[in-house]
mmCIF file of C-alpha atoms in Angstrom:
data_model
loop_
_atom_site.group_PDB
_atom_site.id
_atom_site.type_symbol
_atom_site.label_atom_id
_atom_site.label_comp_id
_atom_site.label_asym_id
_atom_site.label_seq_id
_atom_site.Cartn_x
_atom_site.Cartn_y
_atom_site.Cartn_z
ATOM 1 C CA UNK A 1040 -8.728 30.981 5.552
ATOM 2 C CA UNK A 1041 -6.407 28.138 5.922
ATOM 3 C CA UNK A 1042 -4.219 29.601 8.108
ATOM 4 C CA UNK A 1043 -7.305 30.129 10.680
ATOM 5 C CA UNK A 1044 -8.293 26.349 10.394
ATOM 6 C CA UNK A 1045 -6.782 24.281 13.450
ATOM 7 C CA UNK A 1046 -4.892 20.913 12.270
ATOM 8 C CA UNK A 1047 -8.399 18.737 12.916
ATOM 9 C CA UNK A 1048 -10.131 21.575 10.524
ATOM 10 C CA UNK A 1049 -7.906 21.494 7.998
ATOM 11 C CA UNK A 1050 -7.377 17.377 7.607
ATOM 12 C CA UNK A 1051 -11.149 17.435 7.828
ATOM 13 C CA UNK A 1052 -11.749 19.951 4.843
ATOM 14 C CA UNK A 1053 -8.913 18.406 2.916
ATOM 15 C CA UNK A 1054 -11.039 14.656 3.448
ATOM 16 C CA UNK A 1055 -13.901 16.267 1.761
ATOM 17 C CA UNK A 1056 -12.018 16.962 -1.481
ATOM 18 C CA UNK A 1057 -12.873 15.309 -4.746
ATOM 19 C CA UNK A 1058 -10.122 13.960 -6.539
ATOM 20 C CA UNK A 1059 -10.419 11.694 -9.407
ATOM 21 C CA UNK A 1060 -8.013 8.436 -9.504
ATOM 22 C CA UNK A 1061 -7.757 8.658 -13.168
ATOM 23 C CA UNK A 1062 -7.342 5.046 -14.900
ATOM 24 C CA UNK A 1063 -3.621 5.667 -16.692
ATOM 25 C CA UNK A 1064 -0.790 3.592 -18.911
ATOM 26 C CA UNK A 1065 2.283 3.869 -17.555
ATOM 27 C CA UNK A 1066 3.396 6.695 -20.209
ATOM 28 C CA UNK A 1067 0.470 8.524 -19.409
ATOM 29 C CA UNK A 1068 1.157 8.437 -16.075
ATOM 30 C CA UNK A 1069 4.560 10.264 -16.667
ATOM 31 C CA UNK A 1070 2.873 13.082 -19.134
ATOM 32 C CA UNK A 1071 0.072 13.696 -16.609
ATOM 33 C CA UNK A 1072 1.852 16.927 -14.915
ATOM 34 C CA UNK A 1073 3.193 17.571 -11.764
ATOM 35 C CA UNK A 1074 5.965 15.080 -12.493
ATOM 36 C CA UNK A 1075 8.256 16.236 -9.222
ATOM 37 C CA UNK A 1076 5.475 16.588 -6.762
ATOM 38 C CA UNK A 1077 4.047 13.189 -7.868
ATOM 39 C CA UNK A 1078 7.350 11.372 -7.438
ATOM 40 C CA UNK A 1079 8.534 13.140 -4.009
ATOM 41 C CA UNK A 1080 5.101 12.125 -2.184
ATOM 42 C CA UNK A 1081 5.421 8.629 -4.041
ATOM 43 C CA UNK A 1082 9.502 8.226 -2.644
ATOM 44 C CA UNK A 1083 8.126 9.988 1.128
ATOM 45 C CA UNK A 1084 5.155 7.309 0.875
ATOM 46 C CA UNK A 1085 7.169 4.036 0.257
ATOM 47 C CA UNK A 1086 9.513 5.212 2.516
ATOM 48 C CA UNK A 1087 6.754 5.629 5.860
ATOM 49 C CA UNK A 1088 5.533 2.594 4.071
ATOM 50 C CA UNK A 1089 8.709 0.627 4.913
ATOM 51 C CA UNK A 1090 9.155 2.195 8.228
ATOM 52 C CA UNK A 1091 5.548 1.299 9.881
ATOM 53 C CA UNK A 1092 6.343 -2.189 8.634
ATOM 54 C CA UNK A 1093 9.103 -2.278 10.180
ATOM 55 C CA UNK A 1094 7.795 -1.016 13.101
ATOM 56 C CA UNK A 1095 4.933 -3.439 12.889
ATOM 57 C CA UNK A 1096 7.713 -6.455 13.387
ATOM 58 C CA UNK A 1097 9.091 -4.992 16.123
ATOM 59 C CA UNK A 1098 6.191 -4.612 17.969
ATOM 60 C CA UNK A 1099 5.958 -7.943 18.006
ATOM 61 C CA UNK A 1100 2.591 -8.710 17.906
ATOM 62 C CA UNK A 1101 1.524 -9.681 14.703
ATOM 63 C CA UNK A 1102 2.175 -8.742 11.252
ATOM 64 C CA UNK A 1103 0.034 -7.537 8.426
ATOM 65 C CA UNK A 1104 -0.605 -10.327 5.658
ATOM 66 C CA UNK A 1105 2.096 -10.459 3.452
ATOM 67 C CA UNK A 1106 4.248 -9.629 6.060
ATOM 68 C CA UNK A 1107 3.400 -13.218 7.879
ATOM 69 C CA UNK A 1108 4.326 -14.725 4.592
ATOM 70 C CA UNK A 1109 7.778 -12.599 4.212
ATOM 71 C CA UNK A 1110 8.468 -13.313 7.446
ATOM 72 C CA UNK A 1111 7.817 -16.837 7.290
ATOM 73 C CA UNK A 1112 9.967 -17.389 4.333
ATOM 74 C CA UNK A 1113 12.585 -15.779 6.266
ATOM 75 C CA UNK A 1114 12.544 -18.580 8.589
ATOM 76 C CA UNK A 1115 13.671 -21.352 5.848
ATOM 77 C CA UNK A 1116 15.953 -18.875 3.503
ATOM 78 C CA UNK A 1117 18.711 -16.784 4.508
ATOM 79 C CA UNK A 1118 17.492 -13.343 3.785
ATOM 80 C CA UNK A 1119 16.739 -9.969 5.507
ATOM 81 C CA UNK A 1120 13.183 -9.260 6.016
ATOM 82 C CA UNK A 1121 13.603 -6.323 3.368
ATOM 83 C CA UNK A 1122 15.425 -8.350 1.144
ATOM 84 C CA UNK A 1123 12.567 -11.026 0.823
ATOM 85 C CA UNK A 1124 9.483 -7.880 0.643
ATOM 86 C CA UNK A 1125 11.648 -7.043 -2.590
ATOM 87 C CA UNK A 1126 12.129 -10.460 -3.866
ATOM 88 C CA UNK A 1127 8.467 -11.211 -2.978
ATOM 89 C CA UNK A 1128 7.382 -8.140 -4.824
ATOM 90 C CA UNK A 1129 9.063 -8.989 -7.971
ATOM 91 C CA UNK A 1130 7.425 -13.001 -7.813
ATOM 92 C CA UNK A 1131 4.425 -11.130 -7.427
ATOM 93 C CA UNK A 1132 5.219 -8.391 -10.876
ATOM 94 C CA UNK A 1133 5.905 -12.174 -12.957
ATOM 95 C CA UNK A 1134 2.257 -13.080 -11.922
ATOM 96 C CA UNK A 1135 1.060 -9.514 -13.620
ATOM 97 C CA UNK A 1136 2.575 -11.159 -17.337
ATOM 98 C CA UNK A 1137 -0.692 -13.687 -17.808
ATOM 99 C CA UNK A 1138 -2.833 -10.722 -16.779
ATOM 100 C CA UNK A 1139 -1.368 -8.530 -19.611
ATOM 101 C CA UNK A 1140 -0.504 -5.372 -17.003
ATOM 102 C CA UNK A 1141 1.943 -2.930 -17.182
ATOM 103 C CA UNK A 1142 3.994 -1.958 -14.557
ATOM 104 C CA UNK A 1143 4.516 2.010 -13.374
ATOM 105 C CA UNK A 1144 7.425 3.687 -12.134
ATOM 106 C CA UNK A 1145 5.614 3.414 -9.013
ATOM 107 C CA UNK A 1146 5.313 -0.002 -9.293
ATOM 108 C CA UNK A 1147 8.576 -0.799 -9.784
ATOM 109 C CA UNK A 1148 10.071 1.593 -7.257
ATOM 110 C CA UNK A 1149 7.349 0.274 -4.850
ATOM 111 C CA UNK A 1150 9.361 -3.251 -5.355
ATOM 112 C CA UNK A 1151 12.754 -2.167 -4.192
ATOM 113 C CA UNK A 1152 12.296 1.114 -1.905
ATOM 114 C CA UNK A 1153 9.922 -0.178 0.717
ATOM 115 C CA UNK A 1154 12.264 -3.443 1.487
ATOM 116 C CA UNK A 1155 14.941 -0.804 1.498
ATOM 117 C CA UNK A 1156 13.526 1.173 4.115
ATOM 118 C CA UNK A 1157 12.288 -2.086 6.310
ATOM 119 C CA UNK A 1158 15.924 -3.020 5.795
ATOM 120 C CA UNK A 1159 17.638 0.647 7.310
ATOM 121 C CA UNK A 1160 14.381 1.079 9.993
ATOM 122 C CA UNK A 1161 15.263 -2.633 11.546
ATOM 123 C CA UNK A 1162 19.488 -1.731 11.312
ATOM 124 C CA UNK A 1163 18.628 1.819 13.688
ATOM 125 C CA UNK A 1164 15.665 0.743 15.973
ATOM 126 C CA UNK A 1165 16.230 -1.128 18.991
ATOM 127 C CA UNK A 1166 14.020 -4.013 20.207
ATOM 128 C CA UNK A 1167 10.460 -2.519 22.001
ATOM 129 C CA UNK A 1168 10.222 -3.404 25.143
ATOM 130 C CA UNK A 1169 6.868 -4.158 27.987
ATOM 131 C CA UNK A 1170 3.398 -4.429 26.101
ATOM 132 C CA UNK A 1171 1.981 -0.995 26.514
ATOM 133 C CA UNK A 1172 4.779 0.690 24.593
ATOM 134 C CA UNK A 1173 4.545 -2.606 22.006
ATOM 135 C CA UNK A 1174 0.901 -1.468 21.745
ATOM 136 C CA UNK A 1175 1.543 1.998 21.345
ATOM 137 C CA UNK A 1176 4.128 1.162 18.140
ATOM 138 C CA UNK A 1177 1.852 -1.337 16.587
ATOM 139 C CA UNK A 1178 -1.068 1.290 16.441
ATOM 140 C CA UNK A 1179 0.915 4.058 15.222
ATOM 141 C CA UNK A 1180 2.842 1.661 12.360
ATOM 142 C CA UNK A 1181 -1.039 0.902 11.351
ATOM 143 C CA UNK A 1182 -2.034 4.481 10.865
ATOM 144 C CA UNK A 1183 1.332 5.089 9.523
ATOM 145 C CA UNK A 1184 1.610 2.090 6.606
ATOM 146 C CA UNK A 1185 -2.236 3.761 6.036
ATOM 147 C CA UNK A 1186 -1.054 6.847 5.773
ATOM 148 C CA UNK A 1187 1.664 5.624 3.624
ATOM 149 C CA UNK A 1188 -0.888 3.504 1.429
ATOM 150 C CA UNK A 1189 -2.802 6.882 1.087
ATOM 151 C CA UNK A 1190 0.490 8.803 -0.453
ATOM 152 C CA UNK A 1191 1.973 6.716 -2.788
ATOM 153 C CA UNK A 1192 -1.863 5.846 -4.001
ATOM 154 C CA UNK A 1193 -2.336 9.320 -4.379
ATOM 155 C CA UNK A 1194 0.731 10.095 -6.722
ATOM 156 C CA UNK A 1195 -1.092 8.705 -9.685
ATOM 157 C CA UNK A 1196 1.937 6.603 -11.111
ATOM 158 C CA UNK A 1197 0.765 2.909 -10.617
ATOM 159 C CA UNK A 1198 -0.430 0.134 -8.413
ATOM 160 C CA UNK A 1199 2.286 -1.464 -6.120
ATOM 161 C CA UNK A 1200 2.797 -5.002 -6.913
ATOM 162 C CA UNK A 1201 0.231 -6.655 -4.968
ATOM 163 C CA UNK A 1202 -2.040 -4.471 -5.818
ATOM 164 C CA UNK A 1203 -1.772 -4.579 -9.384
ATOM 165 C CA UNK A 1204 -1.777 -8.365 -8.801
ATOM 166 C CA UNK A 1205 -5.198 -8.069 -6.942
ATOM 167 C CA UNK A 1206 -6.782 -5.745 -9.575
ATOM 168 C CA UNK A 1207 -5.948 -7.567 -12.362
ATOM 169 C CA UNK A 1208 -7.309 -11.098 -10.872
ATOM 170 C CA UNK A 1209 -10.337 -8.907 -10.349
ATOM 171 C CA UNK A 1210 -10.710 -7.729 -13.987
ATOM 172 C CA UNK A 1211 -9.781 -11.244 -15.708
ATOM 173 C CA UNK A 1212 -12.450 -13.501 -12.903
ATOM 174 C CA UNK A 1213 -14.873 -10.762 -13.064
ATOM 175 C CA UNK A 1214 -14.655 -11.322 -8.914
ATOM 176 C CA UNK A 1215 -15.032 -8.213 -6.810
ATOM 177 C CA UNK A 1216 -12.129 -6.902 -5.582
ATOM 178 C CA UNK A 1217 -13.759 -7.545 -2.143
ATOM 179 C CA UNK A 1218 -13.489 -11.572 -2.754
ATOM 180 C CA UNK A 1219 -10.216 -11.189 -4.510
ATOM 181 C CA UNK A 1220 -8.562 -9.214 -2.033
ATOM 182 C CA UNK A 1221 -9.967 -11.363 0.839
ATOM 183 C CA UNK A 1222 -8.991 -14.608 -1.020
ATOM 184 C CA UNK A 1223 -5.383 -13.507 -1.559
ATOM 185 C CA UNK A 1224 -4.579 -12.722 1.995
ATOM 186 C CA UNK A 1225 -6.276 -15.475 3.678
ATOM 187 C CA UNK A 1226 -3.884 -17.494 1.453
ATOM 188 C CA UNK A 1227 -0.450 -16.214 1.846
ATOM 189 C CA UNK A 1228 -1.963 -15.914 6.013
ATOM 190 C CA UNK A 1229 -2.100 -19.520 5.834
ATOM 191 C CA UNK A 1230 0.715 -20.167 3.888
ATOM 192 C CA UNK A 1231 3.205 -17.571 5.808
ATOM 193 C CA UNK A 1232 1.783 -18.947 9.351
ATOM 194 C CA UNK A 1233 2.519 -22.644 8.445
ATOM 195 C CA UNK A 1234 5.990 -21.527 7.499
ATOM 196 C CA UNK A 1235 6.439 -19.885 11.225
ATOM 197 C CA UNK A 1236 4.799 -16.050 10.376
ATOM 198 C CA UNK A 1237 3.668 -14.010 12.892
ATOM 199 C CA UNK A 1238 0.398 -13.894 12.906
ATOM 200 C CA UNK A 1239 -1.338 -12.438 15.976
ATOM 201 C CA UNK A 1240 -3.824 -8.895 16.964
ATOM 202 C CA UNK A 1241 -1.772 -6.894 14.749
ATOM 203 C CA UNK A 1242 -2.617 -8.954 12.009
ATOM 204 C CA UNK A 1243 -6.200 -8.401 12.926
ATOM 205 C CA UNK A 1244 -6.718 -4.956 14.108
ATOM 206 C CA UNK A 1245 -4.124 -4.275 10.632
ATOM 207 C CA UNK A 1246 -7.243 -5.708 8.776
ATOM 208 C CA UNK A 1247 -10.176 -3.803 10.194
ATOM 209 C CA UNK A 1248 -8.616 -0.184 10.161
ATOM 210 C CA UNK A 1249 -5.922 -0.496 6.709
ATOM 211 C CA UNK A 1250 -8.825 0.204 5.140
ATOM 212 C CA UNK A 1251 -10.582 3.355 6.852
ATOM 213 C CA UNK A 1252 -7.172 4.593 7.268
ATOM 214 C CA UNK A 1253 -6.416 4.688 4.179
ATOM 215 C CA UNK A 1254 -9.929 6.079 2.809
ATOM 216 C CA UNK A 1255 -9.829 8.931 5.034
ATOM 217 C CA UNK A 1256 -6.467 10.029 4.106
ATOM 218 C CA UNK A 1257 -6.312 9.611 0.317
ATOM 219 C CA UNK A 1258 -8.785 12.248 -0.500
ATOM 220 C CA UNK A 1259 -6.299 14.795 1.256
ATOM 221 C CA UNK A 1260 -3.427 13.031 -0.586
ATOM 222 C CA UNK A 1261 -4.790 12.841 -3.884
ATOM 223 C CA UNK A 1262 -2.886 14.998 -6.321
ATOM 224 C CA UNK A 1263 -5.092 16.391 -8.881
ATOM 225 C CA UNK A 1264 -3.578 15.569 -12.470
ATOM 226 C CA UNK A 1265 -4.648 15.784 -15.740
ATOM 227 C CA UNK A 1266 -6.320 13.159 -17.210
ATOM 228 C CA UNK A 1267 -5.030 11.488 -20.555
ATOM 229 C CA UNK A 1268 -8.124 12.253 -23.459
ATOM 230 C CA UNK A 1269 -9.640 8.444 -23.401
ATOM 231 C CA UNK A 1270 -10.534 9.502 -19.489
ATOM 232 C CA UNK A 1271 -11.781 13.261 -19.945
ATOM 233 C CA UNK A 1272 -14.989 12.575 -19.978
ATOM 234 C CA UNK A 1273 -14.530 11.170 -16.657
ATOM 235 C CA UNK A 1274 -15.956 7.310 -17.898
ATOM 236 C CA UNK A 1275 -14.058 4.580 -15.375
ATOM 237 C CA UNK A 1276 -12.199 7.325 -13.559
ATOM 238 C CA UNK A 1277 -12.501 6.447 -9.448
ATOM 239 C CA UNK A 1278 -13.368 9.292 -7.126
ATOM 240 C CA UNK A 1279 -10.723 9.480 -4.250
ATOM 241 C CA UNK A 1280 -14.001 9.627 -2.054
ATOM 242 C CA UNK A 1281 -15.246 6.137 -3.230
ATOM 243 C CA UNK A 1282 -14.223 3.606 -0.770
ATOM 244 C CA UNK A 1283 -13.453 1.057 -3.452
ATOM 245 C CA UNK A 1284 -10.072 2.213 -3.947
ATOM 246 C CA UNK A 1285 -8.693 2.570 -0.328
ATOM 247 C CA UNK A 1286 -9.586 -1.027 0.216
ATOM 248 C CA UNK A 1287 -7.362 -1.514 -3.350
ATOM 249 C CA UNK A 1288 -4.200 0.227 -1.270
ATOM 250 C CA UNK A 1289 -3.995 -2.104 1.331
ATOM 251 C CA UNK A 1290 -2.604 -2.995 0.262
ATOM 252 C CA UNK A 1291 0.057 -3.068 -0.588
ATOM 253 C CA UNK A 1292 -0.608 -2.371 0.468
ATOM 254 C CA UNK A 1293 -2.186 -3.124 0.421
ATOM 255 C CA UNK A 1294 -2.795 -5.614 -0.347
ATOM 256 C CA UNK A 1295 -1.660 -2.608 0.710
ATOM 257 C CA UNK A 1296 -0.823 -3.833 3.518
ATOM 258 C CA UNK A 1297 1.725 -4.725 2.513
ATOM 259 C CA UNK A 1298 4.080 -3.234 0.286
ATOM 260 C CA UNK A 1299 1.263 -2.508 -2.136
#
């Protein structure tokens, strides 16, 4: 049957899948099977994670909102743009001590391999140049970071580092992630723009569709594992289908947007 489906059938059958996002320790992330897929879509995700970000700064036209602070730091210390997404990521992991959270191995490879691949995108691709084509790269690097968001999400072995961050304010205020997310970017916006981020119609149309990128793609990229036996009976387990959890991705990145 599948191979009858066009593309637009098949992404549209594979966005009506159930998937849970099972809650998981870090060991219990390991032990929850399909070990090699998991960590091949997590390495391909934080790659195209990297690469639509870096896109995103070339296209000059504003950045998503921990990339206005990165970049603005990058104004006033002499550091790469990757360099300071990896230093920024592990700042970020210190603030996860108070809030008694334990990093994955997708956590911690969501610190170095995304500022990695910023790094080698900016090194190969040439400036962008006239608006249309600067529009054209901005809209694809927001569908692609969501895309991105969606895969490494999807590989069940932990939060990125802003994430995690946003989550665990969440839990420990008893906030909504909503408020929490919204209150964390508008600060490091405000912050990164006073220290000379780009902040512009990227920054805003990154905003409005991270989030429905994300949701529609994580169902498909949800791989099914098997729960640890505190989350059989299915009790705090998120359904890839609930849009709760995309707006947790970006978050990186979600937050998101950012290197999650």
């Amino acid at each position: 049957m599948l191979g009858c489906m066009t593309p637009i059938q098949a992404l549209r059958r594979g966005a009506s899948r159930r998937v849970e996002l099972v809650p998981m320790n870090p060991i219990e992330q390991l032990r929850a099977g399909r070990l090699p897929h998991r960590v091949a879509q997590l390495l391909v995700g934080l790659v195209l994670f990297g690469i639509s970000m870096a896109l995103l700064l070339h296209a000059d036209l504003g950045l998503e909102p921990w990339g206005v602070l990165q970049y603005g730091l990058i104004q006033h210390i002499p550091m790469s743009y990757g360099l300071m997404s990896i230093v920024v990521s592990f700042v970020v992991l210190l603030l996860w001590i108070p809030l008694r959270q334990w990093p994955g191995l997708g956590t911690v490879l969501n610190a170095v391999v995304i500022g990695l691949a910023i790094d080698a995108t900016l090194a190969v691709v040439p400036a962008i140049e006239g608006l249309g084509w600067r529009i054209a790269v901005m809209l694809l690097a927001i569908v692609g970071n969501g895309v991105a968001g969606a895969m490494y999400i999807g590989s069940q072995l932990g939060p990125g580092p802003r994430d995690g961050l946003m989550t665990g304010l969440a839990r420990r205020t008893g906030r909504s992630i909503r408020l929490v997310r919204t209150s964390l970017e508008v600060t490091v916006v405000v912050l990164g723009f006073a220290l000379g981020g780009i902040l512009g119609v990227g920054t805003v149309l990154y905003a409005l569709l991270i989030g429905p990128v994300v949701q529609f793609f994580l169902p498909v990229l949800t791989v099914r594992v098997q729960p640890p036996a505190t989350a059989t009976d299915g009790e705090g387990a998120a359904s890839a289908q609930e849009p709760a959890q995309p707006s947790t991705a970006s978050a990186k990145g979600s937050t998101a947007g950012t290197p999650a």
